[in-house]
Amino acid sequence: MYLAPDGDELEIAQAAAGFLAEAMSIERLHGAACADMSADLRHSLGSMGWFALALPGHAGGSGLSAVEHALFFREVGRQCGPVDVLAQCLAATIVDDNALRSSIVSGDVGVALAVGDGTGLRIFGSENAAFMLQLGRDRSDLYTFKNSASEPRASLDPATSIRVSDRVPTVASSETGDRAWNLGQLGTAAMLVGIAEASLDQIVDYAKVRETFGKKIGSWQAVRHPCADMAVRLEAARAQLWFAATAMKEGRGDAGVHLDAAKYLANQAALANADTNIQLHGGIGVTDEHHAHLYLKHALVLARLFGGRREVLGRLLHAEVED
Amino acid sequence: MDLQYSASDRDFRQQARAWLAANVPTKRRPANGHTSAQYDRDWQRKLYEHGWAGVAWPKEYGGLGLTGLQQVIWYEEMARARAPHYINTTYVALMHAGPTLIMRGTEEQKAFHLPRILSGDALWCQGFSEPNAGSDLASLKARGTIDGDDIVVSGAKMWTTDAQHADYQELLVRTDPESHRHKGLTWIICDMKSPGIDIKPIRTMLNDEHINMVFYDDVRIPKSNVVGEIDGGWASALATLSLERGLGFIGDQLELYERVGRATDMAGKLRLEDGTLAIDDSSIRQKLAALKADALAIRAMTLADIAETDRTGQPGPKGSMMKLLVTSAHKALSELVGDMMGWDFLEFDGDRSAHPWTYDYLWSWVFSISGGTNEIQRENIADRVLHLPRAR
Ligand SMILES: Cc1cc2nc3c(=O)[nH]c(=O)nc-3n(C[C@H](O)[C@H](O)[C@H](O)COP(=O)(O)OP(=O)(O)OC[C@H]3O[C@@H](n4cnc5c(N)ncnc54)[C@H](O)[C@@H]3O)c2cc1C
């Protein structure tokens, strides 16, 4: 029993962190056209093999486990990476057709994420995507996506564009079961943990340099104590994330329960840490040029995907865990 | 990362579960007084006689030599079997006095005290805090004057839990009167039957008499009772505190999951004032589920910390984080159960066994103050985990 990244896992996390900081640093979100994944970015992620992360070895994947999937998406979260990265990874796992799968894995075609919103579909991610993926707890469908059939909406989050569509789309590939859903839940929980972590790092760095009343703000208890609370929330969410990822890797019967708990804790930690990060930065914290609001806005989107608060709590109440 | 229990871990769980199922006392623990201490001694003796004493202690000192993971299993099974709570009059002896002696005591001290602790023959208390030295422990003033082979102690200690039942005490005094702060302190084993000791109980808001003020009037303690060096007691005190702040609350961390389960069962039976079944109230349902998630996270943190400690041989700095989280969740759970119980929650006479939820609600403040307040835990995290500029 060992519940922290270890050996090869650490190397993969470091490689992902280095690559993502170059390829899609959070700085990009201060640029003009910032939302979603460009075709160039998609190709460069594809050429590094990141979209094949969750694919089994026999399907041309890296043969890595849910643990590496979580480690990678935590780094994606730290950069407020587009939701498309997750959709692309998951789509690769549900496609049977070899040619289609390799064009998804290489990044030649793009996949957006679709969520039913009662009347039609709400689509998150790139407008240049050729497909969209809709996931449920018992089935996943990949649809052919005609961009002209969707209507762009305003989006709070600079890292995610939103469209709506009421057309019935054409199914390209489907899978029953909860495997892709679980990977999606794990991936979003991991991105949220990344956001909670990045928010804490950002305020801790600032608290070491910003001075008021002749002292570093990090020496005032009204700053230290909320920072300590951020660290505790993060630690709880991260420990539960590792537990859930490992439970998935090992095929434990209670993996779904641990995923729900991980998603709930990650939602709360990301939102609360993003909030405190803005507050403790003072005036600079509410400016557009600062990253602090980017973490909050992206967390608001991710906290609703793959299990919002009410939904996961509803399932957790009577769920049983194993020893 | 992995979650696998070894065959011997699984075996251990089965044995512990079976033994606890057959041996957990059916008689309720008395709330106060001599009979409660006797109850704890009897339970400890039973554990000892059946080979279950000293789960965290090394084998060479008569403990079970369990790995951290097996300790987790033990406390999980204790919670499941509703065994007597481990925070009782044996707590200080088993959870920090014994382990401090193991780390820093002389061979004679170990040979004499350790077996007595394990068998429940010797109860200990902790005499660190004073009226003007709680969070700021290094400011303590109780004096120890070296006189030949003895140290003569005068002064007062405050908040000493179970002093009236204890046979020995972890006593921290200032032996160098010229010294400042943490220099010049000495950690001594004090025999509580020594002449010159006067114990005055302090009644708490829990309606019990567990804590005391202890007065020392020229109490003679042989120098051979010093643990570590004379004037070098801070290092021993830190060892004791790290045990208390590290995994000292491991049982509560793991028990929380069981307690949320009990509260959920209760919500399935209790009617609120308007006749709604508590579990059908969406706000109660959501809060219970949120606490369940917290309990799972605390368990995951405990497992992660223990695995790290097993691997490196050193406890990490996470104890403060776990204590902060478990005390907050503990309080939130008591408050929620209070909402569900309505008027019945107000019936309380200080008997923990008879009114467990109300007792736990009041206890939640003790839990977040003793062993270092939540504010001090936040200070520790700011200093030792986040490396923020020092406030002090
Ligand atoms: C029921 C009970 C049992 C106990 N049992 C024992 C025992 O057996 N043996 C023993 O030695 N001690 C025992 N204690 C003592 C306990 O460790 C102290 O009460 C605790 O450390 C707080 O110290 P204090 O009461 O002097 O509060 P103070 O130190 O006076 O603190 C008062 C308030 O100020 C806050 N504060 C203090 N310093 C800081 C700071 N630097 N930054 C931010 N906030 C700060 C505190 O958090 C608290 O809210 C017990 C206490 C209780 C309540």
PDB file of C-alpha atoms in Angstrom, chain A residues 135-317:
ATOM      1  CA  LEU A 135     -20.719  10.423 -21.869  1.00  0.00           C
ATOM      2  CA  GLY A 136     -23.096   8.853 -19.412  1.00  0.00           C
ATOM      3  CA  ARG A 137     -22.677   6.467 -16.527  1.00  0.00           C
ATOM      4  CA  ASP A 138     -23.825   3.571 -18.673  1.00  0.00           C
ATOM      5  CA  ARG A 139     -23.058   4.576 -22.246  1.00  0.00           C
ATOM      6  CA  SER A 140     -20.790   6.809 -24.295  1.00  0.00           C
ATOM      7  CA  ASP A 141     -21.518   8.095 -27.805  1.00  0.00           C
ATOM      8  CA  LEU A 142     -19.206   9.759 -30.269  1.00  0.00           C
ATOM      9  CA  TYR A 143     -21.118  11.914 -32.767  1.00  0.00           C
ATOM     10  CA  THR A 144     -20.149  13.481 -36.038  1.00  0.00           C
ATOM     11  CA  PHE A 145     -20.228  17.177 -35.371  1.00  0.00           C
ATOM     12  CA  LYS A 146     -21.433  19.704 -37.940  1.00  0.00           C
ATOM     13  CA  ASN A 147     -20.336  23.006 -36.623  1.00  0.00           C
ATOM     14  CA  SER A 148     -22.946  24.839 -38.703  1.00  0.00           C
ATOM     15  CA  ALA A 149     -25.651  23.058 -36.703  1.00  0.00           C
ATOM     16  CA  SER A 150     -24.590  24.684 -33.462  1.00  0.00           C
ATOM     17  CA  GLU A 151     -24.997  28.132 -32.088  1.00  0.00           C
ATOM     18  CA  PRO A 152     -22.189  29.847 -30.188  1.00  0.00           C
ATOM     19  CA  ARG A 153     -22.948  31.222 -26.733  1.00  0.00           C
ATOM     20  CA  ALA A 154     -21.181  33.641 -24.495  1.00  0.00           C
ATOM     21  CA  SER A 155     -18.748  31.848 -22.191  1.00  0.00           C
ATOM     22  CA  LEU A 156     -17.666  32.898 -18.722  1.00  0.00           C
ATOM     23  CA  ASP A 157     -14.502  30.828 -19.042  1.00  0.00           C
ATOM     24  CA  PRO A 158     -11.814  32.052 -21.465  1.00  0.00           C
ATOM     25  CA  ALA A 159     -10.523  28.467 -21.614  1.00  0.00           C
ATOM     26  CA  THR A 160     -13.785  26.948 -22.860  1.00  0.00           C
ATOM     27  CA  SER A 161     -16.139  27.983 -25.623  1.00  0.00           C
ATOM     28  CA  ILE A 162     -19.753  26.933 -25.385  1.00  0.00           C
ATOM     29  CA  ARG A 163     -22.213  26.092 -28.169  1.00  0.00           C
ATOM     30  CA  VAL A 164     -25.707  24.699 -28.156  1.00  0.00           C
ATOM     31  CA  SER A 165     -27.372  22.433 -30.687  1.00  0.00           C
ATOM     32  CA  ASP A 166     -30.852  20.931 -30.878  1.00  0.00           C
ATOM     33  CA  ARG A 167     -30.157  18.674 -33.872  1.00  0.00           C
ATOM     34  CA  VAL A 168     -30.093  14.932 -33.407  1.00  0.00           C
ATOM     35  CA  PRO A 169     -26.509  14.094 -34.274  1.00  0.00           C
ATOM     36  CA  THR A 170     -25.164  11.109 -36.211  1.00  0.00           C
ATOM     37  CA  VAL A 171     -23.537   8.410 -34.103  1.00  0.00           C
ATOM     38  CA  ALA A 172     -20.014   7.507 -35.199  1.00  0.00           C
ATOM     39  CA  SER A 173     -19.164   5.100 -32.391  1.00  0.00           C
ATOM     40  CA  SER A 174     -20.639   3.932 -29.062  1.00  0.00           C
ATOM     41  CA  GLU A 175     -19.724   1.961 -26.029  1.00  0.00           C
ATOM     42  CA  THR A 176     -21.790   0.678 -23.126  1.00  0.00           C
ATOM     43  CA  GLY A 177     -20.543   0.598 -19.555  1.00  0.00           C
ATOM     44  CA  ASP A 178     -19.024   3.210 -17.258  1.00  0.00           C
ATOM     45  CA  ARG A 179     -15.342   3.000 -18.168  1.00  0.00           C
ATOM     46  CA  ALA A 180     -15.146   6.220 -20.198  1.00  0.00           C
ATOM     47  CA  TRP A 181     -17.376   8.067 -17.739  1.00  0.00           C
ATOM     48  CA  ASN A 182     -15.120   7.042 -14.858  1.00  0.00           C
ATOM     49  CA  LEU A 183     -12.026   8.204 -16.712  1.00  0.00           C
ATOM     50  CA  GLY A 184     -13.825  11.467 -17.416  1.00  0.00           C
ATOM     51  CA  GLN A 185     -14.734  11.922 -13.779  1.00  0.00           C
ATOM     52  CA  LEU A 186     -11.191  11.130 -12.726  1.00  0.00           C
ATOM     53  CA  GLY A 187      -9.779  13.512 -15.342  1.00  0.00           C
ATOM     54  CA  THR A 188     -11.979  16.437 -14.302  1.00  0.00           C
ATOM     55  CA  ALA A 189     -11.312  15.790 -10.605  1.00  0.00           C
ATOM     56  CA  ALA A 190      -7.593  15.798 -11.409  1.00  0.00           C
ATOM     57  CA  MET A 191      -7.854  19.081 -13.360  1.00  0.00           C
ATOM     58  CA  LEU A 192      -9.682  20.636 -10.420  1.00  0.00           C
ATOM     59  CA  VAL A 193      -6.978  19.432  -8.031  1.00  0.00           C
ATOM     60  CA  GLY A 194      -4.453  21.051 -10.389  1.00  0.00           C
ATOM     61  CA  ILE A 195      -6.386  24.322 -10.162  1.00  0.00           C
ATOM     62  CA  ALA A 196      -6.571  24.122  -6.362  1.00  0.00           C
ATOM     63  CA  GLU A 197      -2.828  23.517  -6.294  1.00  0.00           C
ATOM     64  CA  ALA A 198      -1.936  26.291  -8.739  1.00  0.00           C
ATOM     65  CA  SER A 199      -4.106  28.760  -6.797  1.00  0.00           C
ATOM     66  CA  LEU A 200      -2.317  27.887  -3.548  1.00  0.00           C
ATOM     67  CA  ASP A 201       1.128  28.114  -5.159  1.00  0.00           C
ATOM     68  CA  GLN A 202       0.287  31.483  -6.634  1.00  0.00           C
ATOM     69  CA  ILE A 203      -0.779  33.087  -3.356  1.00  0.00           C
ATOM     70  CA  VAL A 204       2.080  31.523  -1.392  1.00  0.00           C
ATOM     71  CA  ASP A 205       4.578  33.004  -3.862  1.00  0.00           C
ATOM     72  CA  TYR A 206       2.913  36.408  -3.641  1.00  0.00           C
ATOM     73  CA  ALA A 207       2.703  36.283   0.160  1.00  0.00           C
ATOM     74  CA  LYS A 208       6.489  35.918   0.256  1.00  0.00           C
ATOM     75  CA  VAL A 209       7.137  39.119  -1.696  1.00  0.00           C
ATOM     76  CA  ARG A 210       4.253  41.544  -1.219  1.00  0.00           C
ATOM     77  CA  GLU A 211       4.756  43.870   1.762  1.00  0.00           C
ATOM     78  CA  THR A 212       2.263  45.884   3.796  1.00  0.00           C
ATOM     79  CA  PHE A 213       2.877  47.820   7.014  1.00  0.00           C
ATOM     80  CA  GLY A 214       6.561  47.021   6.643  1.00  0.00           C
ATOM     81  CA  LYS A 215       6.127  43.224   6.663  1.00  0.00           C
ATOM     82  CA  LYS A 216       5.577  40.481   4.131  1.00  0.00           C
ATOM     83  CA  ILE A 217       1.841  39.752   3.970  1.00  0.00           C
ATOM     84  CA  GLY A 218       2.673  36.069   4.502  1.00  0.00           C
ATOM     85  CA  SER A 219       3.620  36.872   8.077  1.00  0.00           C
ATOM     86  CA  TRP A 220       0.130  38.226   8.931  1.00  0.00           C
ATOM     87  CA  GLN A 221      -2.086  35.575  10.418  1.00  0.00           C
ATOM     88  CA  ALA A 222      -5.108  36.844   8.501  1.00  0.00           C
ATOM     89  CA  VAL A 223      -3.185  35.707   5.403  1.00  0.00           C
ATOM     90  CA  ARG A 224      -1.352  32.686   6.858  1.00  0.00           C
ATOM     91  CA  HIS A 225      -4.441  30.965   8.219  1.00  0.00           C
ATOM     92  CA  PRO A 226      -6.544  31.031   5.049  1.00  0.00           C
ATOM     93  CA  CYS A 227      -3.445  29.766   3.205  1.00  0.00           C
ATOM     94  CA  ALA A 228      -3.182  26.894   5.688  1.00  0.00           C
ATOM     95  CA  ASP A 229      -6.859  26.113   5.087  1.00  0.00           C
ATOM     96  CA  MET A 230      -6.213  26.073   1.329  1.00  0.00           C
ATOM     97  CA  ALA A 231      -3.385  23.599   1.900  1.00  0.00           C
ATOM     98  CA  VAL A 232      -5.614  21.333   3.986  1.00  0.00           C
ATOM     99  CA  ARG A 233      -8.448  21.340   1.433  1.00  0.00           C
ATOM    100  CA  LEU A 234      -5.957  20.603  -1.310  1.00  0.00           C
ATOM    101  CA  GLU A 235      -4.295  17.802   0.632  1.00  0.00           C
ATOM    102  CA  ALA A 236      -7.663  16.120   1.297  1.00  0.00           C
ATOM    103  CA  ALA A 237      -8.769  16.388  -2.339  1.00  0.00           C
ATOM    104  CA  ARG A 238      -5.400  15.183  -3.625  1.00  0.00           C
ATOM    105  CA  ALA A 239      -5.194  12.203  -1.250  1.00  0.00           C
ATOM    106  CA  GLN A 240      -8.696  11.138  -2.263  1.00  0.00           C
ATOM    107  CA  LEU A 241      -7.822  11.625  -5.953  1.00  0.00           C
ATOM    108  CA  TRP A 242      -4.852   9.256  -5.625  1.00  0.00           C
ATOM    109  CA  PHE A 243      -7.063   6.799  -3.781  1.00  0.00           C
ATOM    110  CA  ALA A 244      -9.733   6.887  -6.506  1.00  0.00           C
ATOM    111  CA  ALA A 245      -7.209   6.600  -9.345  1.00  0.00           C
ATOM    112  CA  THR A 246      -5.555   3.632  -7.684  1.00  0.00           C
ATOM    113  CA  ALA A 247      -8.921   1.997  -6.949  1.00  0.00           C
ATOM    114  CA  MET A 248      -9.710   2.306 -10.683  1.00  0.00           C
ATOM    115  CA  LYS A 249      -6.350   0.948 -11.721  1.00  0.00           C
ATOM    116  CA  GLU A 250      -6.816  -2.060  -9.467  1.00  0.00           C
ATOM    117  CA  GLY A 251     -10.405  -2.648 -10.578  1.00  0.00           C
ATOM    118  CA  ARG A 252     -11.808  -2.399  -7.062  1.00  0.00           C
ATOM    119  CA  GLY A 253     -15.560  -2.790  -6.748  1.00  0.00           C
ATOM    120  CA  ASP A 254     -15.887   0.493  -4.863  1.00  0.00           C
ATOM    121  CA  ALA A 255     -13.894   2.617  -7.341  1.00  0.00           C
ATOM    122  CA  GLY A 256     -17.043   4.551  -8.344  1.00  0.00           C
ATOM    123  CA  VAL A 257     -17.684   5.596  -4.730  1.00  0.00           C
ATOM    124  CA  HIS A 258     -14.137   6.855  -4.332  1.00  0.00           C
ATOM    125  CA  LEU A 259     -14.433   8.716  -7.634  1.00  0.00           C
ATOM    126  CA  ASP A 260     -17.597  10.457  -6.477  1.00  0.00           C
ATOM    127  CA  ALA A 261     -15.893  11.480  -3.235  1.00  0.00           C
ATOM    128  CA  ALA A 262     -12.828  12.644  -5.175  1.00  0.00           C
ATOM    129  CA  LYS A 263     -14.961  14.706  -7.567  1.00  0.00           C
ATOM    130  CA  TYR A 264     -16.891  16.338  -4.729  1.00  0.00           C
ATOM    131  CA  LEU A 265     -13.729  17.219  -2.792  1.00  0.00           C
ATOM    132  CA  ALA A 266     -11.973  18.474  -5.929  1.00  0.00           C
ATOM    133  CA  ASN A 267     -14.965  20.683  -6.825  1.00  0.00           C
ATOM    134  CA  GLN A 268     -14.929  22.229  -3.377  1.00  0.00           C
ATOM    135  CA  ALA A 269     -11.163  22.600  -3.121  1.00  0.00           C
ATOM    136  CA  ALA A 270     -10.784  24.238  -6.541  1.00  0.00           C
ATOM    137  CA  LEU A 271     -13.623  26.709  -6.019  1.00  0.00           C
ATOM    138  CA  ALA A 272     -12.632  27.619  -2.467  1.00  0.00           C
ATOM    139  CA  ASN A 273      -8.924  27.925  -3.267  1.00  0.00           C
ATOM    140  CA  ALA A 274      -9.621  30.022  -6.354  1.00  0.00           C
ATOM    141  CA  ASP A 275     -11.811  32.269  -4.202  1.00  0.00           C
ATOM    142  CA  THR A 276      -9.198  32.719  -1.465  1.00  0.00           C
ATOM    143  CA  ASN A 277      -6.456  33.285  -4.020  1.00  0.00           C
ATOM    144  CA  ILE A 278      -8.355  36.256  -5.477  1.00  0.00           C
ATOM    145  CA  GLN A 279      -9.151  37.703  -2.051  1.00  0.00           C
ATOM    146  CA  LEU A 280      -5.617  37.464  -0.675  1.00  0.00           C
ATOM    147  CA  HIS A 281      -4.148  39.152  -3.755  1.00  0.00           C
ATOM    148  CA  GLY A 282      -6.017  42.349  -2.981  1.00  0.00           C
ATOM    149  CA  GLY A 283      -6.778  44.687  -5.909  1.00  0.00           C
ATOM    150  CA  ILE A 284      -4.502  42.954  -8.376  1.00  0.00           C
ATOM    151  CA  GLY A 285      -6.566  39.804  -7.760  1.00  0.00           C
ATOM    152  CA  VAL A 286      -9.597  41.163  -9.605  1.00  0.00           C
ATOM    153  CA  THR A 287      -7.723  42.368 -12.663  1.00  0.00           C
ATOM    154  CA  ASP A 288      -8.015  40.735 -16.058  1.00  0.00           C
ATOM    155  CA  GLU A 289      -4.245  40.509 -16.469  1.00  0.00           C
ATOM    156  CA  HIS A 290      -3.924  38.238 -13.437  1.00  0.00           C
ATOM    157  CA  HIS A 291      -4.346  34.430 -13.528  1.00  0.00           C
ATOM    158  CA  ALA A 292      -6.460  34.277 -10.384  1.00  0.00           C
ATOM    159  CA  HIS A 293      -9.829  34.719 -12.138  1.00  0.00           C
ATOM    160  CA  LEU A 294      -8.873  32.172 -14.811  1.00  0.00           C
ATOM    161  CA  TYR A 295      -8.633  29.455 -12.162  1.00  0.00           C
ATOM    162  CA  LEU A 296     -12.020  30.398 -10.746  1.00  0.00           C
ATOM    163  CA  LYS A 297     -13.786  30.507 -14.108  1.00  0.00           C
ATOM    164  CA  HIS A 298     -12.351  27.230 -15.350  1.00  0.00           C
ATOM    165  CA  ALA A 299     -13.168  25.575 -12.021  1.00  0.00           C
ATOM    166  CA  LEU A 300     -16.783  26.699 -12.395  1.00  0.00           C
ATOM    167  CA  VAL A 301     -17.032  24.800 -15.688  1.00  0.00           C
ATOM    168  CA  LEU A 302     -15.193  21.684 -14.512  1.00  0.00           C
ATOM    169  CA  ALA A 303     -17.114  21.506 -11.222  1.00  0.00           C
ATOM    170  CA  ARG A 304     -20.314  20.987 -13.215  1.00  0.00           C
ATOM    171  CA  LEU A 305     -18.965  18.355 -15.605  1.00  0.00           C
ATOM    172  CA  PHE A 306     -18.966  14.668 -14.615  1.00  0.00           C
ATOM    173  CA  GLY A 307     -20.872  15.146 -11.407  1.00  0.00           C
ATOM    174  CA  GLY A 308     -21.813  18.459  -9.867  1.00  0.00           C
ATOM    175  CA  ARG A 309     -22.063  18.754  -6.123  1.00  0.00           C
ATOM    176  CA  ARG A 310     -25.679  17.665  -5.691  1.00  0.00           C
ATOM    177  CA  GLU A 311     -25.371  14.754  -8.065  1.00  0.00           C
ATOM    178  CA  VAL A 312     -22.279  13.170  -6.484  1.00  0.00           C
ATOM    179  CA  LEU A 313     -23.522  13.743  -2.946  1.00  0.00           C
ATOM    180  CA  GLY A 314     -26.807  12.072  -3.847  1.00  0.00           C
ATOM    181  CA  ARG A 315     -24.957   8.939  -4.891  1.00  0.00           C
ATOM    182  CA  LEU A 316     -22.456   8.977  -2.035  1.00  0.00           C
ATOM    183  CA  LEU A 317     -24.883   8.906   0.854  1.00  0.00           C
TER     184      LEU A 317
END
